[in-house]
Short mmCIF file of the C-alpha atoms (twelve columns), coordinates in Angstrom:
data_MODEL
# 
_entry.id   MODEL 
# 
loop_
_atom_site.group_PDB 
_atom_site.id 
_atom_site.type_symbol 
_atom_site.label_atom_id 
_atom_site.label_alt_id 
_atom_site.label_comp_id 
_atom_site.label_asym_id 
_atom_site.label_seq_id 
_atom_site.Cartn_x 
_atom_site.Cartn_y 
_atom_site.Cartn_z 
_atom_site.pdbx_PDB_model_num 
ATOM 1   C CA . UNK A 1   6.759  -26.618 20.545 1 
ATOM 2   C CA . UNK A 2   9.151  -28.948 18.482 1 
ATOM 3   C CA . UNK A 3   12.623 -29.543 19.786 1 
ATOM 4   C CA . UNK A 4   14.082 -27.806 16.755 1 
ATOM 5   C CA . UNK A 5   11.956 -24.663 17.440 1 
ATOM 6   C CA . UNK A 6   12.839 -24.961 21.087 1 
ATOM 7   C CA . UNK A 7   16.308 -25.087 20.216 1 
ATOM 8   C CA . UNK A 8   16.106 -22.363 17.957 1 
ATOM 9   C CA . UNK A 9   14.307 -20.114 20.464 1 
ATOM 10  C CA . UNK A 10  16.623 -20.754 23.246 1 
ATOM 11  C CA . UNK A 11  19.691 -19.668 20.760 1 
ATOM 12  C CA . UNK A 12  17.655 -16.698 20.223 1 
ATOM 13  C CA . UNK A 13  17.331 -15.977 23.965 1 
ATOM 14  C CA . UNK A 14  21.180 -16.274 24.536 1 
ATOM 15  C CA . UNK A 15  21.767 -13.855 21.605 1 
ATOM 16  C CA . UNK A 16  19.389 -11.391 23.115 1 
ATOM 17  C CA . UNK A 17  20.796 -11.684 26.568 1 
ATOM 18  C CA . UNK A 18  24.124 -10.982 25.630 1 
ATOM 19  C CA . UNK A 19  22.890 -7.857  24.094 1 
ATOM 20  C CA . UNK A 20  21.051 -6.961  27.402 1 
ATOM 21  C CA . UNK A 21  24.371 -7.854  29.430 1 
ATOM 22  C CA . UNK A 22  26.026 -5.049  27.300 1 
ATOM 23  C CA . UNK A 23  23.292 -2.680  28.595 1 
ATOM 24  C CA . UNK A 24  24.088 -3.820  32.206 1 
ATOM 25  C CA . UNK A 25  27.751 -3.061  31.815 1 
ATOM 26  C CA . UNK A 26  26.731 0.196   30.455 1 
ATOM 27  C CA . UNK A 27  24.698 0.896   33.709 1 
ATOM 28  C CA . UNK A 28  27.638 -0.458  35.695 1 
ATOM 29  C CA . UNK A 29  30.108 2.480   34.139 1 
ATOM 30  C CA . UNK A 30  27.381 4.878   35.133 1 
ATOM 31  C CA . UNK A 31  27.710 3.986   38.683 1 
ATOM 32  C CA . UNK A 32  23.889 2.602   38.315 1 
ATOM 33  C CA . UNK A 33  22.924 -1.127  39.640 1 
ATOM 34  C CA . UNK A 34  23.928 -2.909  36.572 1 
ATOM 35  C CA . UNK A 35  20.570 -4.263  34.939 1 
ATOM 36  C CA . UNK A 36  19.888 -4.277  31.205 1 
ATOM 37  C CA . UNK A 37  16.993 -4.937  29.194 1 
ATOM 38  C CA . UNK A 38  15.577 -5.502  25.643 1 
ATOM 39  C CA . UNK A 39  12.121 -5.709  23.916 1 
ATOM 40  C CA . UNK A 40  12.334 -7.465  21.024 1 
ATOM 41  C CA . UNK A 41  9.041  -7.898  18.683 1 
ATOM 42  C CA . UNK A 42  7.570  -11.011 16.859 1 
ATOM 43  C CA . UNK A 43  9.751  -10.943 14.126 1 
ATOM 44  C CA . UNK A 44  13.100 -10.624 16.603 1 
ATOM 45  C CA . UNK A 45  13.627 -7.058  15.981 1 
ATOM 46  C CA . UNK A 46  15.078 -5.056  18.787 1 
ATOM 47  C CA . UNK A 47  12.345 -2.314  19.710 1 
ATOM 48  C CA . UNK A 48  13.373 -1.202  22.937 1 
ATOM 49  C CA . UNK A 49  16.785 -0.797  24.893 1 
ATOM 50  C CA . UNK A 50  16.993 0.272   28.647 1 
ATOM 51  C CA . UNK A 51  19.633 0.022   31.479 1 
ATOM 52  C CA . UNK A 52  18.974 1.219   35.030 1 
ATOM 53  C CA . UNK A 53  19.129 5.177   35.500 1 
ATOM 54  C CA . UNK A 54  17.628 5.440   38.768 1 
ATOM 55  C CA . UNK A 55  20.534 7.432   40.063 1 
ATOM 56  C CA . UNK A 56  20.871 9.869   37.062 1 
ATOM 57  C CA . UNK A 57  17.181 10.431  36.496 1 
ATOM 58  C CA . UNK A 58  16.379 10.631  40.363 1 
ATOM 59  C CA . UNK A 59  13.476 8.306   40.139 1 
ATOM 60  C CA . UNK A 60  12.798 5.152   41.643 1 
ATOM 61  C CA . UNK A 61  11.014 4.553   38.268 1 
ATOM 62  C CA . UNK A 62  14.066 4.488   36.158 1 
ATOM 63  C CA . UNK A 63  14.605 0.880   35.902 1 
ATOM 64  C CA . UNK A 64  16.106 -0.874  32.777 1 
ATOM 65  C CA . UNK A 65  12.654 -2.652  32.070 1 
ATOM 66  C CA . UNK A 66  10.416 0.437   32.241 1 
ATOM 67  C CA . UNK A 67  12.875 2.297   29.730 1 
ATOM 68  C CA . UNK A 68  12.947 -0.267  27.252 1 
ATOM 69  C CA . UNK A 69  9.467  -0.672  27.274 1 
ATOM 70  C CA . UNK A 70  8.741  2.974   26.858 1 
ATOM 71  C CA . UNK A 71  11.163 2.979   24.281 1 
ATOM 72  C CA . UNK A 72  9.293  -0.025  22.370 1 
ATOM 73  C CA . UNK A 73  5.825  1.630   22.777 1 
ATOM 74  C CA . UNK A 74  7.285  4.979   21.380 1 
ATOM 75  C CA . UNK A 75  8.703  3.106   18.285 1 
ATOM 76  C CA . UNK A 76  5.908  0.931   17.377 1 
ATOM 77  C CA . UNK A 77  3.135  3.726   18.167 1 
ATOM 78  C CA . UNK A 78  1.225  1.953   20.614 1 
ATOM 79  C CA . UNK A 79  1.120  0.767   24.264 1 
ATOM 80  C CA . UNK A 80  0.263  -2.911  23.521 1 
ATOM 81  C CA . UNK A 81  3.342  -5.028  23.204 1 
ATOM 82  C CA . UNK A 82  1.655  -7.964  21.995 1 
ATOM 83  C CA . UNK A 83  3.816  -11.002 20.654 1 
ATOM 84  C CA . UNK A 84  7.036  -9.154  22.467 1 
ATOM 85  C CA . UNK A 85  9.605  -10.612 24.622 1 
ATOM 86  C CA . UNK A 86  11.232 -8.829  27.387 1 
ATOM 87  C CA . UNK A 87  14.773 -9.687  28.008 1 
ATOM 88  C CA . UNK A 88  16.258 -8.582  31.275 1 
ATOM 89  C CA . UNK A 89  19.526 -9.371  33.310 1 
ATOM 90  C CA . UNK A 90  17.990 -9.293  36.588 1 
ATOM 91  C CA . UNK A 91  14.367 -10.790 37.682 1 
ATOM 92  C CA . UNK A 92  11.851 -8.158  37.305 1 
ATOM 93  C CA . UNK A 93  10.612 -6.386  40.921 1 
ATOM 94  C CA . UNK A 94  7.023  -6.343  41.225 1 
ATOM 95  C CA . UNK A 95  6.767  -2.919  40.073 1 
ATOM 96  C CA . UNK A 96  8.336  -3.868  36.564 1 
ATOM 97  C CA . UNK A 97  6.162  -7.017  36.546 1 
ATOM 98  C CA . UNK A 98  3.068  -4.989  36.746 1 
ATOM 99  C CA . UNK A 99  4.154  -2.955  33.984 1 
ATOM 100 C CA . UNK A 100 5.362  -6.002  31.760 1 
ATOM 101 C CA . UNK A 101 1.687  -7.555  32.071 1 
ATOM 102 C CA . UNK A 102 -0.091 -4.209  31.275 1 
ATOM 103 C CA . UNK A 103 1.897  -3.948  28.373 1 
ATOM 104 C CA . UNK A 104 0.749  -7.249  27.373 1 
ATOM 105 C CA . UNK A 105 4.407  -8.834  26.599 1 
ATOM 106 C CA . UNK A 106 3.995  -12.522 25.822 1 
ATOM 107 C CA . UNK A 107 7.540  -13.566 27.358 1 
ATOM 108 C CA . UNK A 108 10.144 -12.756 29.932 1 
ATOM 109 C CA . UNK A 109 13.649 -13.947 29.869 1 
ATOM 110 C CA . UNK A 110 15.742 -12.956 32.803 1 
ATOM 111 C CA . UNK A 111 19.165 -13.849 34.005 1 
ATOM 112 C CA . UNK A 112 19.939 -13.740 37.524 1 
ATOM 113 C CA . UNK A 113 17.196 -13.933 40.186 1 
ATOM 114 C CA . UNK A 114 16.704 -10.975 42.664 1 
ATOM 115 C CA . UNK A 115 16.982 -12.108 46.284 1 
ATOM 116 C CA . UNK A 116 15.727 -8.762  47.589 1 
ATOM 117 C CA . UNK A 117 13.190 -7.292  45.224 1 
ATOM 118 C CA . UNK A 118 12.275 -9.868  42.645 1 
ATOM 119 C CA . UNK A 119 8.667  -10.648 41.879 1 
ATOM 120 C CA . UNK A 120 8.945  -14.208 42.874 1 
ATOM 121 C CA . UNK A 121 9.114  -13.174 46.301 1 
ATOM 122 C CA . UNK A 122 5.529  -11.903 46.264 1 
ATOM 123 C CA . UNK A 123 4.295  -15.514 46.512 1 
ATOM 124 C CA . UNK A 124 1.382  -14.868 49.135 1 
ATOM 125 C CA . UNK A 125 -0.028 -11.637 47.392 1 
ATOM 126 C CA . UNK A 126 0.474  -12.594 43.485 1 
ATOM 127 C CA . UNK A 127 -0.399 -9.852  41.321 1 
ATOM 128 C CA . UNK A 128 -4.213 -9.205  40.612 1 
ATOM 129 C CA . UNK A 129 -3.311 -6.468  38.170 1 
ATOM 130 C CA . UNK A 130 -4.052 -8.131  34.889 1 
ATOM 131 C CA . UNK A 131 -5.530 -11.270 34.460 1 
ATOM 132 C CA . UNK A 132 -5.860 -11.692 30.678 1 
ATOM 133 C CA . UNK A 133 -3.126 -13.905 28.935 1 
ATOM 134 C CA . UNK A 134 -0.381 -15.832 31.064 1 
ATOM 135 C CA . UNK A 135 3.274  -14.542 30.532 1 
ATOM 136 C CA . UNK A 136 5.701  -17.239 29.608 1 
ATOM 137 C CA . UNK A 137 8.915  -16.854 31.872 1 
ATOM 138 C CA . UNK A 138 12.364 -18.466 31.218 1 
ATOM 139 C CA . UNK A 139 14.936 -17.925 34.040 1 
ATOM 140 C CA . UNK A 140 18.456 -18.191 34.313 1 
ATOM 141 C CA . UNK A 141 19.529 -17.355 30.822 1 
ATOM 142 C CA . UNK A 142 22.916 -15.453 31.208 1 
ATOM 143 C CA . UNK A 143 22.541 -16.133 34.956 1 
ATOM 144 C CA . UNK A 144 26.443 -16.451 35.863 1 
ATOM 145 C CA . UNK A 145 27.658 -13.198 33.951 1 
ATOM 146 C CA . UNK A 146 24.520 -11.264 35.278 1 
ATOM 147 C CA . UNK A 147 24.958 -12.426 38.853 1 
ATOM 148 C CA . UNK A 148 28.887 -11.727 38.582 1 
ATOM 149 C CA . UNK A 149 28.254 -8.226  37.416 1 
ATOM 150 C CA . UNK A 150 25.932 -7.308  40.269 1 
ATOM 151 C CA . UNK A 151 28.323 -8.940  42.855 1 
ATOM 152 C CA . UNK A 152 31.235 -6.624  41.384 1 
ATOM 153 C CA . UNK A 153 29.024 -3.654  41.502 1 
ATOM 154 C CA . UNK A 154 27.944 -4.048  45.106 1 
ATOM 155 C CA . UNK A 155 31.400 -5.359  46.284 1 
ATOM 156 C CA . UNK A 156 32.849 -2.037  44.889 1 
ATOM 157 C CA . UNK A 157 30.116 -0.122  46.573 1 
ATOM 158 C CA . UNK A 158 31.029 -1.535  49.946 1 
ATOM 159 C CA . UNK A 159 34.742 -0.853  49.483 1 
# 
């Protein structure tokens, strides 16, 4: 990838992460852990949006990534999201990373690392779920804003 292409891709990543952060703020206002996610297709069109709704839906499966992926699949009429990028404000958990792999998402761009549930914590038991293709991952996009939102949320919960 040329420097110009990389610069253009990083600008797109920043733009899309800002949109994902707006979804995370929506989760915050709904008293959910503030995580937002977008699925963007290969033509840079948003095809799926989600924010955490675990409490509202009373389901541990209602993570932002899961909801965005489900919406994207419905939008395109296929479960394969080849060529797509997932933008998420918090590092995906192992459950979500499994879905990301099964969905054949090409890239994951996330903001803040998750010190409790992030997929990177599972270094000894790498997911053997799906071996086809390697997911490209970019970390730390919008990290400061995402981390501050999470910190504020949990600070309010502990008061």
